[in-house]
Structures are given as structure tokens and as C-alpha cells.
Amino acid sequence: MSGHLEQIRLDSYKPLRELVCEHIRDAIINGVFAPGERLMEIQMADEMGVSRTPVREAIRKLEMEGFVVMIPRRGTYVSNMSIRDINDVYEIRISLDTLAAGLAAERISDEELEELQRLLVKVGNAIEENDMAKVVEADIEFHDVLYKASRNERLRNIINNLREQITVIRGVSMRYPGRLKDTQEEHRRLVESIAARNVEKSQEAARIHLENAERTLMIAMSERKGGEELRNSLGAKK
């Protein structure tokens, strides 16, 4: 297991099992643990300074959320989606995000528009600081405001469900060289189009953003797979 977890501060008002679950979930989202990597209960418990019980409870919850997979007699692994799974999710998300952006251009309030602009600055600052945790947090907030502005609660729920299915591997795309700055520029164009109340341009900006995100993710996963195959080949020759 290549990841490393920091000690948990026990002065929080939250139950220990929730703290442990959040800690491991954040580590998966931020790429501390890679897709397909095995999670070792004892090691994680030692690193966080807790017993195995809250770790075991956290893993069960994370399995329900789709972040990990528990395989009998083999252990627990970080979820690793297939290329087909990713294609299916993005195919739907591109259509729904395009719809949400168009609706937002028609229905967004001045306060929500100001919030999107504030979050643009927040994402930019996090990128400059190279703080991936803050980048992910601000990116989620940005899209949440956008979906809320569509004024379609069912659409918002469907998109969030799809988004959660690829949370584990989003970090692979966001860490790809140049992707963060491209994302920031795509977000800026989207906000400008929505501010102009231009439905067509807002939809186009949303579509381009998601298509670029999917393309980068595919490239990153392809390169990672190639690297793994090379390492396996070299290992077999020893």
C-alpha cells in the first residue's frame, strides 16, 4: 500500500467512525490511494492512530458509496472503473450538464452568479497553491451552484449521482499536466456565457468542458495502464 494517512485529531465533535471514513474517503479522492490499490486495515489504523474497529466500519460505508470493493478472501481495494464504465457515465453527464447549463443561463440569480465568480477565484488560488484538496472542494462547490441554478431538483440529483460514480478517478484527470489550468479557463468561459444569459453558448461551454475532462482522463488512464504493463513486463524478466 503506497498511501500514507495522517493522524486523526480526536478533539472533533464528530463520532470517530465518521472522522475515519472522511479521512479515508478524502485520501481516495485526492489520489493518496490509487484505483485498484489494496487497503490494509492494520496499517491504516496505525497511521491514523485508531483501532481497527472504526476503520472496518468506515470501509463498509465506503463500499456502499462505491469508493471501495471488498473481495472475499482477498481484501479491500479502491474501486477501479473500466473504460466502458467511464464512457457510459460521461455520455450521460455531457447531455445532462449541457441541459443544466442552458437552464442556469435562463434561471440563475444574481447572488448565484456572484457565487460562481467567487468560486472561480477560489479554484484559481488553490491551483496556484498546488493544493489538490482545495481544488477538488472548490470544483465541487462550483458545479453544485451551477446545478442549483438550473432550478430542476431531479436533474440536480441525477447529475450528482453520476458524478459520485467517478469521484474515485477524477483525481487522475485533474493531476494530468496542464489540465487544471485548462479547467479554470473552461469554467471562466462557462460563467461568462451564463452571465450573458446566452443559452446556446452556455450549453456549448459545458459540453466542451466535460468532453475535455473525459478525453484527459482517458489519456491519463491509458498512460497509467501502459506504465503498469511495462513494469509487469520488466518484473517478469527478472
CSV table of C-alpha atoms in Angstrom, one decimal:
chain,number,residue,atom,x,y,z
A,1,MET,CA,0.0,0.0,0.0
A,2,SER,CA,1.6,3.2,-1.2
A,3,GLY,CA,-0.7,5.7,0.5
A,4,HIS,CA,0.0,7.4,3.8
A,5,LEU,CA,-2.6,8.7,6.2
A,6,GLU,CA,-2.1,11.4,8.7
A,7,GLN,CA,-3.0,11.1,12.4
A,8,ILE,CA,-6.6,11.9,13.2
A,9,ARG,CA,-7.3,14.7,15.7
A,10,LEU,CA,-9.6,13.3,18.3
A,11,ASP,CA,-10.9,16.7,19.5
A,12,SER,CA,-13.7,16.9,16.9
A,13,TYR,CA,-17.4,16.8,17.8
A,14,LYS,CA,-17.9,14.1,15.2
A,15,PRO,CA,-18.0,10.4,16.0
A,16,LEU,CA,-14.7,8.6,15.4
A,17,ARG,CA,-16.1,6.3,12.7
A,18,GLU,CA,-17.2,9.4,10.7
A,19,LEU,CA,-13.8,11.0,11.1
A,20,VAL,CA,-12.1,7.8,9.9
A,21,CYS,CA,-14.5,7.5,7.0
A,22,GLU,CA,-13.9,11.1,5.9
A,23,HIS,CA,-10.2,10.7,6.2
A,24,ILE,CA,-10.0,7.6,4.0
A,25,ARG,CA,-12.6,9.0,1.5
A,26,ASP,CA,-10.5,12.2,1.2
A,27,ALA,CA,-7.4,10.1,0.7
A,28,ILE,CA,-9.0,8.2,-2.2
A,29,ILE,CA,-10.4,11.3,-3.8
A,30,ASN,CA,-7.1,13.1,-3.6
A,31,GLY,CA,-5.1,10.2,-5.1
A,32,VAL,CA,-3.3,9.1,-1.9
A,33,PHE,CA,-4.6,5.7,-2.7
A,34,ALA,CA,-4.7,4.8,-6.4
A,35,PRO,CA,-7.6,3.0,-8.2
A,36,GLY,CA,-7.2,-0.8,-7.8
A,37,GLU,CA,-4.9,-0.4,-4.8
A,38,ARG,CA,-5.3,-2.7,-1.8
A,39,LEU,CA,-6.2,-1.1,1.5
A,40,MET,CA,-4.7,-2.7,4.6
A,41,GLU,CA,-6.8,-2.2,7.7
A,42,ILE,CA,-4.0,-2.6,10.3
A,43,GLN,CA,-1.6,-0.2,8.5
A,44,MET,CA,-4.4,2.4,8.1
A,45,ALA,CA,-5.4,2.1,11.7
A,46,ASP,CA,-1.8,2.5,12.9
A,47,GLU,CA,-1.2,5.6,10.6
A,48,MET,CA,-4.4,7.3,11.9
A,49,GLY,CA,-3.8,6.3,15.5
A,50,VAL,CA,-7.1,4.5,15.9
A,51,SER,CA,-8.2,0.9,16.5
A,52,ARG,CA,-9.3,-1.4,13.6
A,53,THR,CA,-13.0,-1.2,14.5
A,54,PRO,CA,-13.7,2.3,13.2
A,55,VAL,CA,-11.5,1.5,10.1
A,56,ARG,CA,-13.6,-1.6,9.4
A,57,GLU,CA,-16.9,0.4,9.9
A,58,ALA,CA,-15.5,3.1,7.5
A,59,ILE,CA,-14.7,0.6,4.8
A,60,ARG,CA,-18.2,-0.9,4.9
A,61,LYS,CA,-19.6,2.6,4.4
A,62,LEU,CA,-17.2,3.4,1.7
A,63,GLU,CA,-18.2,0.2,-0.1
A,64,MET,CA,-21.8,1.3,0.0
A,65,GLU,CA,-20.8,4.6,-1.5
A,66,GLY,CA,-18.8,2.9,-4.3
A,67,PHE,CA,-15.4,4.1,-3.2
A,68,VAL,CA,-14.0,0.6,-2.4
A,69,VAL,CA,-14.7,-3.0,-3.3
A,70,MET,CA,-14.5,-5.9,-0.8
A,71,ILE,CA,-13.4,-9.2,-2.3
A,72,PRO,CA,-13.9,-12.3,-0.1
A,73,ARG,CA,-10.5,-13.9,1.0
A,74,ARG,CA,-8.6,-11.2,-0.9
A,75,GLY,CA,-9.2,-8.0,0.8
A,76,THR,CA,-10.4,-4.4,0.2
A,77,TYR,CA,-9.5,-2.5,-2.9
A,78,VAL,CA,-10.1,1.1,-4.2
A,79,SER,CA,-12.7,1.0,-6.9
A,80,ASN,CA,-11.3,0.9,-10.4
A,81,MET,CA,-13.8,1.7,-13.2
A,82,SER,CA,-13.4,0.3,-16.6
A,83,ILE,CA,-13.1,2.4,-19.7
A,84,ARG,CA,-16.6,1.4,-20.8
A,85,ASP,CA,-17.9,2.5,-17.4
A,86,ILE,CA,-16.3,5.9,-17.8
A,87,ASN,CA,-17.6,6.3,-21.3
A,88,ASP,CA,-21.1,5.4,-20.2
A,89,VAL,CA,-21.1,7.9,-17.3
A,90,TYR,CA,-19.6,10.8,-19.3
A,91,GLU,CA,-22.0,10.1,-22.2
A,92,ILE,CA,-24.9,10.8,-19.9
A,93,ARG,CA,-23.2,13.6,-17.9
A,94,ILE,CA,-22.4,15.6,-21.0
A,95,SER,CA,-26.1,15.6,-22.0
A,96,LEU,CA,-27.3,16.4,-18.5
A,97,ASP,CA,-24.6,19.1,-17.8
A,98,THR,CA,-25.4,20.7,-21.1
A,99,LEU,CA,-29.1,20.9,-20.2
A,100,ALA,CA,-28.2,22.2,-16.7
A,101,ALA,CA,-26.0,25.0,-18.1
A,102,GLY,CA,-28.7,26.1,-20.5
A,103,LEU,CA,-31.3,26.2,-17.8
A,104,ALA,CA,-28.9,28.1,-15.5
A,105,ALA,CA,-28.4,30.7,-18.2
A,106,GLU,CA,-32.1,31.3,-18.1
A,107,ARG,CA,-32.8,31.0,-14.4
A,108,ILE,CA,-29.7,31.9,-12.4
A,109,SER,CA,-30.0,34.6,-9.7
A,110,ASP,CA,-27.6,37.5,-9.3
A,111,GLU,CA,-26.4,36.0,-6.0
A,112,GLU,CA,-25.7,32.6,-7.6
A,113,LEU,CA,-23.8,34.3,-10.4
A,114,GLU,CA,-21.6,36.2,-7.9
A,115,GLU,CA,-21.0,32.9,-6.1
A,116,LEU,CA,-19.8,31.3,-9.3
A,117,GLN,CA,-17.4,34.2,-9.9
A,118,ARG,CA,-16.1,33.9,-6.3
A,119,LEU,CA,-15.5,30.2,-6.7
A,120,LEU,CA,-13.6,30.8,-9.9
A,121,VAL,CA,-11.2,32.9,-7.8
A,122,LYS,CA,-11.1,30.2,-5.1
A,123,VAL,CA,-10.2,27.5,-7.7
A,124,GLY,CA,-7.6,29.7,-9.2
A,125,ASN,CA,-6.0,30.3,-5.8
A,126,ALA,CA,-6.0,26.6,-5.0
A,127,ILE,CA,-4.3,25.9,-8.3
A,128,GLU,CA,-1.6,28.5,-7.7
A,129,GLU,CA,-1.0,26.9,-4.2
A,130,ASN,CA,-1.0,23.4,-5.8
A,131,ASP,CA,-3.4,22.3,-3.1
A,132,MET,CA,-5.4,19.5,-4.8
A,133,ALA,CA,-7.7,19.0,-1.9
A,134,LYS,CA,-8.8,22.6,-2.1
A,135,VAL,CA,-9.1,22.4,-5.9
A,136,VAL,CA,-11.4,19.4,-5.6
A,137,GLU,CA,-13.5,21.1,-2.9
A,138,ALA,CA,-13.9,24.3,-4.8
A,139,ASP,CA,-14.7,22.5,-8.1
A,140,ILE,CA,-17.5,20.5,-6.4
A,141,GLU,CA,-18.9,23.8,-4.9
A,142,PHE,CA,-18.7,25.4,-8.4
A,143,HIS,CA,-20.7,22.7,-10.1
A,144,ASP,CA,-23.2,22.5,-7.1
A,145,VAL,CA,-24.0,26.2,-7.6
A,146,LEU,CA,-24.4,25.7,-11.3
A,147,TYR,CA,-26.8,22.7,-10.9
A,148,LYS,CA,-28.8,24.5,-8.2
A,149,ALA,CA,-29.2,27.5,-10.6
A,150,SER,CA,-30.9,25.1,-13.1
A,151,ARG,CA,-33.9,25.1,-10.7
A,152,ASN,CA,-34.5,21.5,-11.5
A,153,GLU,CA,-34.0,19.4,-8.4
A,154,ARG,CA,-34.4,16.0,-10.2
A,155,LEU,CA,-31.8,16.9,-12.8
A,156,ARG,CA,-29.5,18.0,-10.0
A,157,ASN,CA,-29.9,14.7,-8.1
A,158,ILE,CA,-29.3,12.6,-11.2
A,159,ILE,CA,-26.1,14.5,-12.1
A,160,ASN,CA,-24.8,14.3,-8.5
A,161,ASN,CA,-25.4,10.5,-8.5
A,162,LEU,CA,-23.4,10.2,-11.8
A,163,ARG,CA,-20.7,12.5,-10.5
A,164,GLU,CA,-20.2,10.4,-7.4
A,165,GLN,CA,-19.6,7.3,-9.6
A,166,ILE,CA,-16.4,8.8,-11.0
A,167,THR,CA,-15.2,10.6,-7.9
A,168,VAL,CA,-12.6,8.0,-7.2
A,169,ILE,CA,-10.8,8.6,-10.6
A,170,ARG,CA,-11.4,12.3,-11.1
A,171,GLY,CA,-8.0,13.0,-9.4
A,172,VAL,CA,-6.3,11.1,-12.2
A,173,SER,CA,-7.6,13.6,-14.7
A,174,MET,CA,-7.1,16.7,-12.6
A,175,ARG,CA,-3.5,15.8,-11.9
A,176,TYR,CA,-2.7,15.4,-15.6
A,177,PRO,CA,-0.2,18.1,-16.7
A,178,GLY,CA,-1.9,21.3,-17.8
A,179,ARG,CA,-5.4,20.0,-17.0
A,180,LEU,CA,-6.1,22.3,-14.0
A,181,LYS,CA,-5.3,25.5,-15.9
A,182,ASP,CA,-7.5,24.3,-18.8
A,183,THR,CA,-10.3,23.5,-16.4
A,184,GLN,CA,-10.1,27.0,-15.0
A,185,GLU,CA,-10.3,28.6,-18.5
A,186,GLU,CA,-13.3,26.3,-19.3
A,187,HIS,CA,-15.0,27.4,-16.1
A,188,ARG,CA,-14.4,31.0,-16.9
A,189,ARG,CA,-15.9,30.7,-20.4
A,190,LEU,CA,-18.9,28.9,-18.9
A,191,VAL,CA,-19.5,31.6,-16.3
A,192,GLU,CA,-19.2,34.4,-18.9
A,193,SER,CA,-21.8,32.6,-21.2
A,194,ILE,CA,-24.2,32.2,-18.3
A,195,ALA,CA,-23.7,35.8,-17.2
A,196,ALA,CA,-24.6,36.9,-20.7
A,197,ARG,CA,-27.8,34.8,-20.4
A,198,ASN,CA,-26.7,33.0,-23.7
A,199,VAL,CA,-28.2,29.6,-23.5
A,200,GLU,CA,-26.5,28.2,-26.6
A,201,LYS,CA,-23.0,29.3,-25.6
A,202,SER,CA,-23.6,28.1,-22.1
A,203,GLN,CA,-24.5,24.7,-23.3
A,204,GLU,CA,-21.5,24.6,-25.7
A,205,ALA,CA,-19.1,25.6,-22.9
A,206,ALA,CA,-20.5,22.9,-20.6
A,207,ARG,CA,-20.2,20.3,-23.3
A,208,ILE,CA,-16.6,21.2,-24.2
A,209,HIS,CA,-15.6,21.2,-20.5
A,210,LEU,CA,-17.0,17.6,-20.0
A,211,GLU,CA,-15.6,16.3,-23.3
A,212,ASN,CA,-12.1,17.7,-22.4
A,213,ALA,CA,-12.3,16.2,-18.9
A,214,GLU,CA,-13.2,12.8,-20.3
A,215,ARG,CA,-10.5,12.9,-23.0
A,216,THR,CA,-7.8,13.8,-20.5
A,217,LEU,CA,-9.0,11.1,-18.1
A,218,MET,CA,-8.8,8.5,-20.9
A,219,ILE,CA,-5.3,9.6,-21.9
A,220,ALA,CA,-4.1,9.6,-18.2
A,221,MET,CA,-5.6,6.1,-17.6
A,222,SER,CA,-4.1,4.8,-20.9
A,223,GLU,CA,-0.6,6.1,-19.9
A,224,ARG,CA,-1.0,4.6,-16.4
A,225,LYS,CA,-2.1,1.3,-17.8
A,226,GLY,CA,0.9,1.3,-20.2
A,227,GLY,CA,3.2,2.0,-17.3
A,228,GLU,CA,1.8,-0.8,-15.3
A,229,GLU,CA,2.2,-3.2,-18.3
A,230,LEU,CA,5.8,-2.1,-18.7
A,231,ARG,CA,6.6,-2.7,-15.0
A,232,ASN,CA,4.9,-6.1,-15.1
A,233,SER,CA,6.9,-7.0,-18.2
A,234,LEU,CA,10.2,-5.9,-16.6
A,235,GLY,CA,9.3,-7.8,-13.4
A,236,ALA,CA,8.6,-11.0,-15.4
A,237,LYS,CA,12.1,-10.8,-17.0
A,238,LYS,CA,13.8,-10.7,-13.6
